[in-house]
Short mmCIF file of C-alpha atoms in Angstrom, two decimals:
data_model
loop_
_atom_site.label_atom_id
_atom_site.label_comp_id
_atom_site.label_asym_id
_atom_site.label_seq_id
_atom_site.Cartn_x
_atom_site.Cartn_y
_atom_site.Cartn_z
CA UNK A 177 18.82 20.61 -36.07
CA UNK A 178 20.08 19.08 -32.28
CA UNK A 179 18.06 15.93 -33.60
CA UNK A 180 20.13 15.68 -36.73
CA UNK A 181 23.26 16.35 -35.57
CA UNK A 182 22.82 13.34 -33.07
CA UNK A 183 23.47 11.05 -36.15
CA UNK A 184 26.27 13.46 -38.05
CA UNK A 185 29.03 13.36 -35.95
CA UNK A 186 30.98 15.57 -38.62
CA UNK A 187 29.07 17.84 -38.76
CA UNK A 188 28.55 18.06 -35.14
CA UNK A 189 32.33 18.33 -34.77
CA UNK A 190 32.79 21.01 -37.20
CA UNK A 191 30.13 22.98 -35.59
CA UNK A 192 31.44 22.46 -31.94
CA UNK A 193 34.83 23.48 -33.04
CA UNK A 194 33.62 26.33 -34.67
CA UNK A 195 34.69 25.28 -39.00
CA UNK A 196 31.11 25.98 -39.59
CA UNK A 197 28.95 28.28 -38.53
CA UNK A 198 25.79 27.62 -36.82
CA UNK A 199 24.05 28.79 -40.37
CA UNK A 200 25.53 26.50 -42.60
CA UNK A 201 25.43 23.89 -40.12
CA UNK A 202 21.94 24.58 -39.73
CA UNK A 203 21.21 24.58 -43.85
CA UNK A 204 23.69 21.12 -44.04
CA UNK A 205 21.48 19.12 -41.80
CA UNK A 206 18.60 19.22 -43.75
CA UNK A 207 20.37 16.78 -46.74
CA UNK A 208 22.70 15.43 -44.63
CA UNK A 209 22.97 11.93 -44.41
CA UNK A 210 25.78 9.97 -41.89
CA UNK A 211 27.13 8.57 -45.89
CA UNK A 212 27.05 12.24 -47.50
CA UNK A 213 28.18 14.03 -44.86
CA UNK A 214 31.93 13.88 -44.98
CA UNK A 215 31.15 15.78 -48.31
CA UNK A 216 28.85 18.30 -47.96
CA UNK A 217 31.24 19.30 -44.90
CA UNK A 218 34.13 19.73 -47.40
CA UNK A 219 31.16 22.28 -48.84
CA UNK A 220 30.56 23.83 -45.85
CA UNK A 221 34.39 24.64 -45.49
CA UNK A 222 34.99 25.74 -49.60
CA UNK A 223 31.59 27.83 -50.27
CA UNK A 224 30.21 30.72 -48.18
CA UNK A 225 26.69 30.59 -46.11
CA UNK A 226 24.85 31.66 -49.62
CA UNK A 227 26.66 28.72 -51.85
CA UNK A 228 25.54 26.15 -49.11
CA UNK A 229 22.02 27.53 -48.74
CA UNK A 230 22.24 27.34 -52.80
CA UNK A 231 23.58 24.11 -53.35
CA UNK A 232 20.78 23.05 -50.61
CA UNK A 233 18.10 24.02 -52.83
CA UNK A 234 19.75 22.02 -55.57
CA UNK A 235 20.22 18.80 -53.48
CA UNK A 236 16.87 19.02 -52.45
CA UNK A 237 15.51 19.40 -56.04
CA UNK A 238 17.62 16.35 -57.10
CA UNK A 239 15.60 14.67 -54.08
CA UNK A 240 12.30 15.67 -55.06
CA UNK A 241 13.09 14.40 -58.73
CA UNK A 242 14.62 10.76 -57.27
CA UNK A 243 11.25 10.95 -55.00
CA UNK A 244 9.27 11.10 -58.26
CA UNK A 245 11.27 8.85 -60.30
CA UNK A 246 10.85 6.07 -57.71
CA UNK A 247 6.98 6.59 -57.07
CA UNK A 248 6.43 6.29 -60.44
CA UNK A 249 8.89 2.66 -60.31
CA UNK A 250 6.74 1.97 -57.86
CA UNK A 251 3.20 2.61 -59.01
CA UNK A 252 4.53 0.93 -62.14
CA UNK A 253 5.62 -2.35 -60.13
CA UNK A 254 2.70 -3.07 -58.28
CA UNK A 255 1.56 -6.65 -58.47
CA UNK A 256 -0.90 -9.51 -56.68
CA UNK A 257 -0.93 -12.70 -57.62
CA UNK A 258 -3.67 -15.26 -56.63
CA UNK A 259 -3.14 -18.80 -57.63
CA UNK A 260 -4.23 -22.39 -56.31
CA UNK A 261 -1.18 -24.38 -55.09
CA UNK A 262 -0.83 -27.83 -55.43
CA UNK A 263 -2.65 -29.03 -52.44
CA UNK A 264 -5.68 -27.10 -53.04
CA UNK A 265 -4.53 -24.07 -51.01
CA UNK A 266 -4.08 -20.83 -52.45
CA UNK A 267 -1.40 -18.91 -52.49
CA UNK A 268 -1.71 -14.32 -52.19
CA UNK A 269 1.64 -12.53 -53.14
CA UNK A 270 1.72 -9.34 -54.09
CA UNK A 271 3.76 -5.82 -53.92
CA UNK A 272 1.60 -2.72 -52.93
CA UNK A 273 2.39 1.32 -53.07
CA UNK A 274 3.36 2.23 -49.50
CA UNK A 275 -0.38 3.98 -49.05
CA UNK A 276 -1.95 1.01 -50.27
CA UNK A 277 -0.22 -0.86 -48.36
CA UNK A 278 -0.99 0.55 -45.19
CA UNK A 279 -4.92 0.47 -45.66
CA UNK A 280 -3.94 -3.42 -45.91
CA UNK A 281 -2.51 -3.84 -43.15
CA UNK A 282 -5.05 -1.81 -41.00
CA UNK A 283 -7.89 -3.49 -42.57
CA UNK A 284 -6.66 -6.89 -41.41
CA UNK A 285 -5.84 -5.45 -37.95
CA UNK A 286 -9.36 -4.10 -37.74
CA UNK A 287 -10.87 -7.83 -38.71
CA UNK A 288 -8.47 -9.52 -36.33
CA UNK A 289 -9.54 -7.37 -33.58
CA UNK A 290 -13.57 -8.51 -34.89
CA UNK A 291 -12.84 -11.99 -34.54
CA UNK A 292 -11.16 -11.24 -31.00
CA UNK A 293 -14.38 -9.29 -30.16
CA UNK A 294 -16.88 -12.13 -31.66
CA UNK A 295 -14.82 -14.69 -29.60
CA UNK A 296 -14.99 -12.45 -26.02
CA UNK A 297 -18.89 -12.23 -26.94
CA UNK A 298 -19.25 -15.88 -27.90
CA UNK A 299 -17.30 -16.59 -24.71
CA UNK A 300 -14.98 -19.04 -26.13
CA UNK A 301 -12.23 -20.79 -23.71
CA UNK A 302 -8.97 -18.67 -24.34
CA UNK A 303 -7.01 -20.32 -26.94
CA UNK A 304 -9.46 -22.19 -28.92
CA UNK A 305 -9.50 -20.77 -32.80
CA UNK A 306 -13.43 -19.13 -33.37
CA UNK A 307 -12.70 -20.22 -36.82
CA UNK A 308 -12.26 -23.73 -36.78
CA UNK A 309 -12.80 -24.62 -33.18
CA UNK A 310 -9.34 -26.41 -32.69
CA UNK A 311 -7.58 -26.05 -29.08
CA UNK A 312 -4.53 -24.46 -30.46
CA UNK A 313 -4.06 -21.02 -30.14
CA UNK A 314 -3.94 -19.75 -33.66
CA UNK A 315 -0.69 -17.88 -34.99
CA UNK A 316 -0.01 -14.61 -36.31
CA UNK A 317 -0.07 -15.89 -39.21
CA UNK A 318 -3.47 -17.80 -39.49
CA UNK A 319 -4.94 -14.73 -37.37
CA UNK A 320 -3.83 -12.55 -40.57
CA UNK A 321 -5.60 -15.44 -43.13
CA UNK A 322 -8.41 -15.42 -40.56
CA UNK A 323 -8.69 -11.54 -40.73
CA UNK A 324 -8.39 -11.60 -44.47
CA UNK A 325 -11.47 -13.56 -44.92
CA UNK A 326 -13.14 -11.50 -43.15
CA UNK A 327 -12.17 -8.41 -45.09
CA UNK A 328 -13.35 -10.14 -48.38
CA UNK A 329 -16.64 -10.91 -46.70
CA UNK A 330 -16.82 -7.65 -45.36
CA UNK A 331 -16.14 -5.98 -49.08
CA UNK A 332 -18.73 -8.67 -50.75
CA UNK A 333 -21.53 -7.83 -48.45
CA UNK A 334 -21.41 -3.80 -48.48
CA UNK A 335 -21.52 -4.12 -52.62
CA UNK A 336 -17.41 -3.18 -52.49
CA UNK A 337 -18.63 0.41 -51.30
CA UNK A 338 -15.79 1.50 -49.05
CA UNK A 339 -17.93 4.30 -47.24
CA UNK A 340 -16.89 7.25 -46.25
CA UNK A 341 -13.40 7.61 -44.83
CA UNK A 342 -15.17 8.05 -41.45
CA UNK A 343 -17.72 5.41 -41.87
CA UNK A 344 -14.46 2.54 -42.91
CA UNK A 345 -13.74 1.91 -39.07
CA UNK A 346 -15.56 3.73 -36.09
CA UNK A 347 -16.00 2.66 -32.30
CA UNK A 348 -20.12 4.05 -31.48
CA UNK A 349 -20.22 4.86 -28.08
CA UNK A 350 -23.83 6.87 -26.88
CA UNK A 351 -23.65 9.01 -24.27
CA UNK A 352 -26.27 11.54 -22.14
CA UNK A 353 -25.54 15.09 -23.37
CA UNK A 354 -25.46 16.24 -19.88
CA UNK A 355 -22.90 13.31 -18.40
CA UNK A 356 -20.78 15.46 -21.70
CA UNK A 357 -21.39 18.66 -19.62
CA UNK A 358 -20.99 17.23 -16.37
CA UNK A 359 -19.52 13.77 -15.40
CA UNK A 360 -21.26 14.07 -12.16
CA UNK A 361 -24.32 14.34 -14.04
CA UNK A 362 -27.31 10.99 -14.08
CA UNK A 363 -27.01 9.37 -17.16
CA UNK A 364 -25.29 6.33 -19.28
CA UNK A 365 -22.23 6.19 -21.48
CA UNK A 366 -22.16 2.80 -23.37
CA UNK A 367 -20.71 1.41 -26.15
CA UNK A 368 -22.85 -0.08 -28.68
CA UNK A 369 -22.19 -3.47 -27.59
CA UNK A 370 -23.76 -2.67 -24.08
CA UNK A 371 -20.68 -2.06 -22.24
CA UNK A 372 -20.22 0.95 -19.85
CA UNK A 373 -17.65 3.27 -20.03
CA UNK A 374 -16.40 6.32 -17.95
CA UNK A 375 -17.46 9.35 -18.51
CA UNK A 376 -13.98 10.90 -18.87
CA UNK A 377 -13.48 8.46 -22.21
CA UNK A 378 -16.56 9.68 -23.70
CA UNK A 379 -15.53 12.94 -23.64
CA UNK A 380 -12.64 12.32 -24.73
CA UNK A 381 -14.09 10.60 -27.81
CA UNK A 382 -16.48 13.04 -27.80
CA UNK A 383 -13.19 15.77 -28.63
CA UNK A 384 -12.74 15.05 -32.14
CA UNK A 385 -15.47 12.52 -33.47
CA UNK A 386 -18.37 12.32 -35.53
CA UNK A 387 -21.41 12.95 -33.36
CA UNK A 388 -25.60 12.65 -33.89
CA UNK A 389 -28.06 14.25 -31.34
CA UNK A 390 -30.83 12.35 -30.61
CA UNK A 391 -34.23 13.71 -28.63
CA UNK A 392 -36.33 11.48 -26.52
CA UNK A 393 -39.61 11.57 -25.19
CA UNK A 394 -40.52 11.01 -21.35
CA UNK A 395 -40.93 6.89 -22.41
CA UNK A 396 -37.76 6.96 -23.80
CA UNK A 397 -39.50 7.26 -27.62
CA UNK A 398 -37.53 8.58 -30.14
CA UNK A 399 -38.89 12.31 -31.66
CA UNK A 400 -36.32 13.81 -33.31
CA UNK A 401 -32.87 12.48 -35.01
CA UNK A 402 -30.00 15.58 -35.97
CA UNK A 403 -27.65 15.13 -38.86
CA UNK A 404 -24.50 13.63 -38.09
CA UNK A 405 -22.01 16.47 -37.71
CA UNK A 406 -18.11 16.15 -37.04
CA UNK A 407 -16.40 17.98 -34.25
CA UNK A 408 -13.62 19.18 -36.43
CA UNK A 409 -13.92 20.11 -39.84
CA UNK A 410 -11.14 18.45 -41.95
CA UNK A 411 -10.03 21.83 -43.45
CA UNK A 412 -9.77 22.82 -39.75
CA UNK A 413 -7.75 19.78 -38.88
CA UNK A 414 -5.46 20.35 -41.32
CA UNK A 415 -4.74 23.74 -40.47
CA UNK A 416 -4.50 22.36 -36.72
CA UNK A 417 -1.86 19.61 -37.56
CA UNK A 418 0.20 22.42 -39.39
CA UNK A 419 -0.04 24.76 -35.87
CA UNK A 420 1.02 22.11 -33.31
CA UNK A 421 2.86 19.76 -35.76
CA UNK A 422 2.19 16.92 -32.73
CA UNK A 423 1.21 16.55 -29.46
CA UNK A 424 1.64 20.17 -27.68
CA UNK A 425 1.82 18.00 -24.07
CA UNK A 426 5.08 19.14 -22.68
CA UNK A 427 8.25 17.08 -23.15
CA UNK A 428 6.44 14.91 -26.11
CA UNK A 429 5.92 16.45 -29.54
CA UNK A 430 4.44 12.65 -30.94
CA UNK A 431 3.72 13.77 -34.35
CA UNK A 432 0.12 11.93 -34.08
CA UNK A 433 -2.22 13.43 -32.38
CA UNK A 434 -5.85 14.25 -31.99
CA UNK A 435 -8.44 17.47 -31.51
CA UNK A 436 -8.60 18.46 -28.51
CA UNK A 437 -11.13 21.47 -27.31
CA UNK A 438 -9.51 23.03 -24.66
CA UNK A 439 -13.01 24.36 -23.50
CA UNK A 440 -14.91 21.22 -24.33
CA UNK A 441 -18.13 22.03 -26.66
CA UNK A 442 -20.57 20.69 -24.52
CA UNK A 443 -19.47 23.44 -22.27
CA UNK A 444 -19.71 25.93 -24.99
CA UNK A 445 -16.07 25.51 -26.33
CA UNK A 446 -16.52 27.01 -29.83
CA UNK A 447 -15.07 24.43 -32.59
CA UNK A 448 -12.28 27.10 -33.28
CA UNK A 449 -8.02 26.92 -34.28
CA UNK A 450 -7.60 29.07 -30.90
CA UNK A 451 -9.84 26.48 -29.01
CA UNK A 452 -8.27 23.72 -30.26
CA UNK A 453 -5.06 21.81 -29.39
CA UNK A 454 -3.11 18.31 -30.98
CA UNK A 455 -2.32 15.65 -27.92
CA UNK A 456 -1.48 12.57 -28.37
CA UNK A 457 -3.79 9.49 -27.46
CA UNK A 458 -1.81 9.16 -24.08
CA UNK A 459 -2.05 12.43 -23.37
CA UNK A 460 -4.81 13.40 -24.40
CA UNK A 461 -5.96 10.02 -21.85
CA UNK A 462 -4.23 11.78 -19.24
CA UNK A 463 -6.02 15.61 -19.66
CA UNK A 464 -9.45 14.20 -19.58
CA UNK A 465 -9.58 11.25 -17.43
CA UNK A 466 -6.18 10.99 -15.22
CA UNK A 467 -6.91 14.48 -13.51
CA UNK A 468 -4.43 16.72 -15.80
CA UNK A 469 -5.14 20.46 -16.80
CA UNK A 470 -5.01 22.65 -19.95
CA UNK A 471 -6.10 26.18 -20.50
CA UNK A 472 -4.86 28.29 -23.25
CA UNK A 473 -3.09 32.18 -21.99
CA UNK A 474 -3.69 35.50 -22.77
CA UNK A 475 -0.49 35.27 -25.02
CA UNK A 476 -1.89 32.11 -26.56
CA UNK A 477 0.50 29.94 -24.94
CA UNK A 478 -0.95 26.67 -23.25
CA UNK A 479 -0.70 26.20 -19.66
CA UNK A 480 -0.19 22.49 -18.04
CA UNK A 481 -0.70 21.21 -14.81
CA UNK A 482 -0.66 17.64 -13.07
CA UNK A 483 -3.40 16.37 -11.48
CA UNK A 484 -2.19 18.12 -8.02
CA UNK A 485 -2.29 21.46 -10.05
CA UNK A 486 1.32 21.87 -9.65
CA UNK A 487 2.67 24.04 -13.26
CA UNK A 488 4.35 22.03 -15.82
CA UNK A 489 6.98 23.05 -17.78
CA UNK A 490 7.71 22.73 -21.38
CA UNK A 491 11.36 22.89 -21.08
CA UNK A 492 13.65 21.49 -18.07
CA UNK A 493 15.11 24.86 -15.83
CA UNK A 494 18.24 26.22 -17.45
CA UNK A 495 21.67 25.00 -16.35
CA UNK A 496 23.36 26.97 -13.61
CA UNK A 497 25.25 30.14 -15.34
CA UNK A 498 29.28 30.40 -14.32
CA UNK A 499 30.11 33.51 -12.66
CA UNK A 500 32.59 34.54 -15.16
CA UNK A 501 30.90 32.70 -18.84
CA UNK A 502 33.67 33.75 -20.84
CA UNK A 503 36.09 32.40 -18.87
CA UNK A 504 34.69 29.75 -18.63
CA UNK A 505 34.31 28.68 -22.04
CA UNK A 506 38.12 29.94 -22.86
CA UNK A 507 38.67 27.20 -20.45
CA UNK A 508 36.64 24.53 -21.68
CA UNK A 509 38.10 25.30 -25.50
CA UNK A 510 41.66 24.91 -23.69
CA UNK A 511 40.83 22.04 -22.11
CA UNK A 512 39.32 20.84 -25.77
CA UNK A 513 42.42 21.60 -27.25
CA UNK A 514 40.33 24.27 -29.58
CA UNK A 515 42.16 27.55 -30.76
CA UNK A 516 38.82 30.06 -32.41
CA UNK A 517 39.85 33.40 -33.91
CA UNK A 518 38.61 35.24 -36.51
CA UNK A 519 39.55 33.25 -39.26
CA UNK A 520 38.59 30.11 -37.64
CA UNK A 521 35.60 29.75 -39.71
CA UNK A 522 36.88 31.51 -43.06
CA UNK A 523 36.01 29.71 -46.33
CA UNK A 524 38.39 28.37 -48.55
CA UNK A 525 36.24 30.52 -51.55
CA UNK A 526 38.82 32.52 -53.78
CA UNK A 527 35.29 34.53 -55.39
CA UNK A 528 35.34 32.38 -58.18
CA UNK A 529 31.80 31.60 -59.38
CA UNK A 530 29.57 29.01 -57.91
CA UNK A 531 28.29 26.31 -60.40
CA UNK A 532 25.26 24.93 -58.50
CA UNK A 533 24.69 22.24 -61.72
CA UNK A 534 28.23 20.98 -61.93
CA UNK A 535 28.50 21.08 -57.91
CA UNK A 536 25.49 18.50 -57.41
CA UNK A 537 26.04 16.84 -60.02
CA UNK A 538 29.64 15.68 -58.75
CA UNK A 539 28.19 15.59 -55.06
CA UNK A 540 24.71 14.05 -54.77
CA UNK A 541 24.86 10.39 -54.85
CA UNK A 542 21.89 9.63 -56.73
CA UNK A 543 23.34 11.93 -60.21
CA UNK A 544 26.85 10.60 -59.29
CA UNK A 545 25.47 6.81 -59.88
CA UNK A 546 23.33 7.86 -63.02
CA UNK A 547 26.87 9.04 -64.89
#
């Protein structure tokens, strides 16, 4: 509601001068828009708390309805066109779904990062294009042609199987199962490449990623190979995302985030919703490789601490208190030039009866325009 009511100044004013009550305030911001609002204030003022939690519901049903109408527009209106031009080029334009879309655009940030790998490994001077081998640095927009060649080769040569939605784009990193235990511990953490990596990062990977246990002989022979499990279920990552609804980190509350065992597994950490937390990429950085500490309560609230094990809070300490509140506010009202009594916030509602049909259809913008 506070993060609404930063773009609804109306509302914000009737609420501060006391029009509305915190309720229908409360029930307002959840349709409000800064070009409906002048409106559904004039609602707020006419109706009672139970009209505007009923006319609500039926602005929200008229949005679910326009959110249909227009994925169906736009599933209808999707479109790619391939032609040659006349030079011999050819020319991709096109109109994707939203979801579609976005598995376009990270597929061509995948292959652009492959051809900035492939160059690093082929060592070429910084600058040059690995595709063509002029000096000019390449632009965004021949790294994104570039990247989509790759994707079509990519598609072509795994017999346009996309995998499985794990398998589409995964960093392999192997790591000794006691350096996951202990990162004291002998032992390598590399990438598949060859590169070495801390072993703070591969347990941090190792959090909430698909994993395959491997057993090796004293000459480093292979004897036995486990099926590839996943850390977190996605039934269990679901019902995670719903719990935290972001990153739990105090002061941050990114709405992306990944699993993180609070008691990692390879110290016995059961794969459980109470042993399991969202943080963000940054912060989930900072718990297992910057020094920072998490432990879940008795009460099941989660417990912070920096890296000097100092306590960190999840909400800044409350303002100092007046001596005398009431007074004080009587003076800050005065001061406001606000008079509140007990008809301050009084509806204009005579009891005739509410019309929830007629009301949205007069209010909402989208059945105003259809008329």
């Amino acid at each position: 509601m506070a993060r609404a009511l930063g773009s609804l100044p109306q509302l914000r004013e009737a609420l501060a001068r006391g029009d509305l009550s915190y309720s229908k305030v409360r029930a307002l911001t959840r349709v409000a828009t800064p070009e409906t609002e002048e409106r559904l204030v004039a609602v707020g003022r006419a109706g009672t708390a139970e009209h505007v939690e009923l006319i609500v519901r039926g602005w929200r049903r008229m949005d679910r309805k326009a959110e249909a109408q227009e994925t169906t527009r736009r599933h209808r209106n999707r479109a790619l066109h391939v032609y040659p031009d006349g030079d011999g080029m050819v020319v991709i334009r096109g109109r994707l779904e939203p979801e579609v879309g976005a598995v376009v655009m990270q597929a061509l940030t995948a292959a652009r990062e492959a051809l900035s790998r492939r160059r690093r490994a082929e060592d070429v001077p910084a600058g040059t294009s690995i595709v063509d081998g002029s000096a000019e640095p390449p632009t965004m927009e021949q790294q994104q042609a570039d990247a989509l060649a790759v994707v079509a080769e990519a598609a072509l040569h795994r017999g346009m199987d996309p995998g499985a939605p794990g398998e589409r784009y995964q960093v392999v990193v192997h790591v000794y199962a006691q350096m996951l235990a202990d990162a004291d511990a002998p032992g390598q953490s590399v990438l598949d490449g060859g590169a070495r990596v801390p072993a703070g990062t591969s347990r941090r990977l190792a959090c909430d990623a698909s994993r395959v246990v491997m057993r090796h002989d004293a000459d480093g022979r292979i004897t036995e190979v486990g099926a590839r499990t996943r850390t977190i279920p996605p039934a269990l990552r679901r019902a995670l995302q719903h719990r935290d609804k972001g990153c739990r980190f105090p002061g941050c509350g990114r709405l992306l985030g990944q699993g993180h065992h609070i008691r990692h597994w390879a110290h016995g950490g059961p794969t459980t919703l109470s042993n399991l937390t969202m943080l963000c990429r940054r912060h989930h950085r900072a718990v297992h490789e910057e020094g920072f500490q998490l432990e879940r309560l008795a009460d099941d609230e989660l417990c912070f601490r920096g890296p000097d094990g100092r306590l960190l809070s999840d909400v800044p300490p409350p303002a100092a208190m007046p001596a005398n509140p009431v007074d004080s506010l009587r003076a800050q009202n005065d001061a406001g030039g606000l008079h509140i009594d007990a008809r301050t916030s009084t509806p204009g509602w005579h009891g005739e009866r509410l019309d929830v049909g007629y009301a949205i259809s007069v209010l909402h913008p989208l059945a105003v325009a259809s008329r």
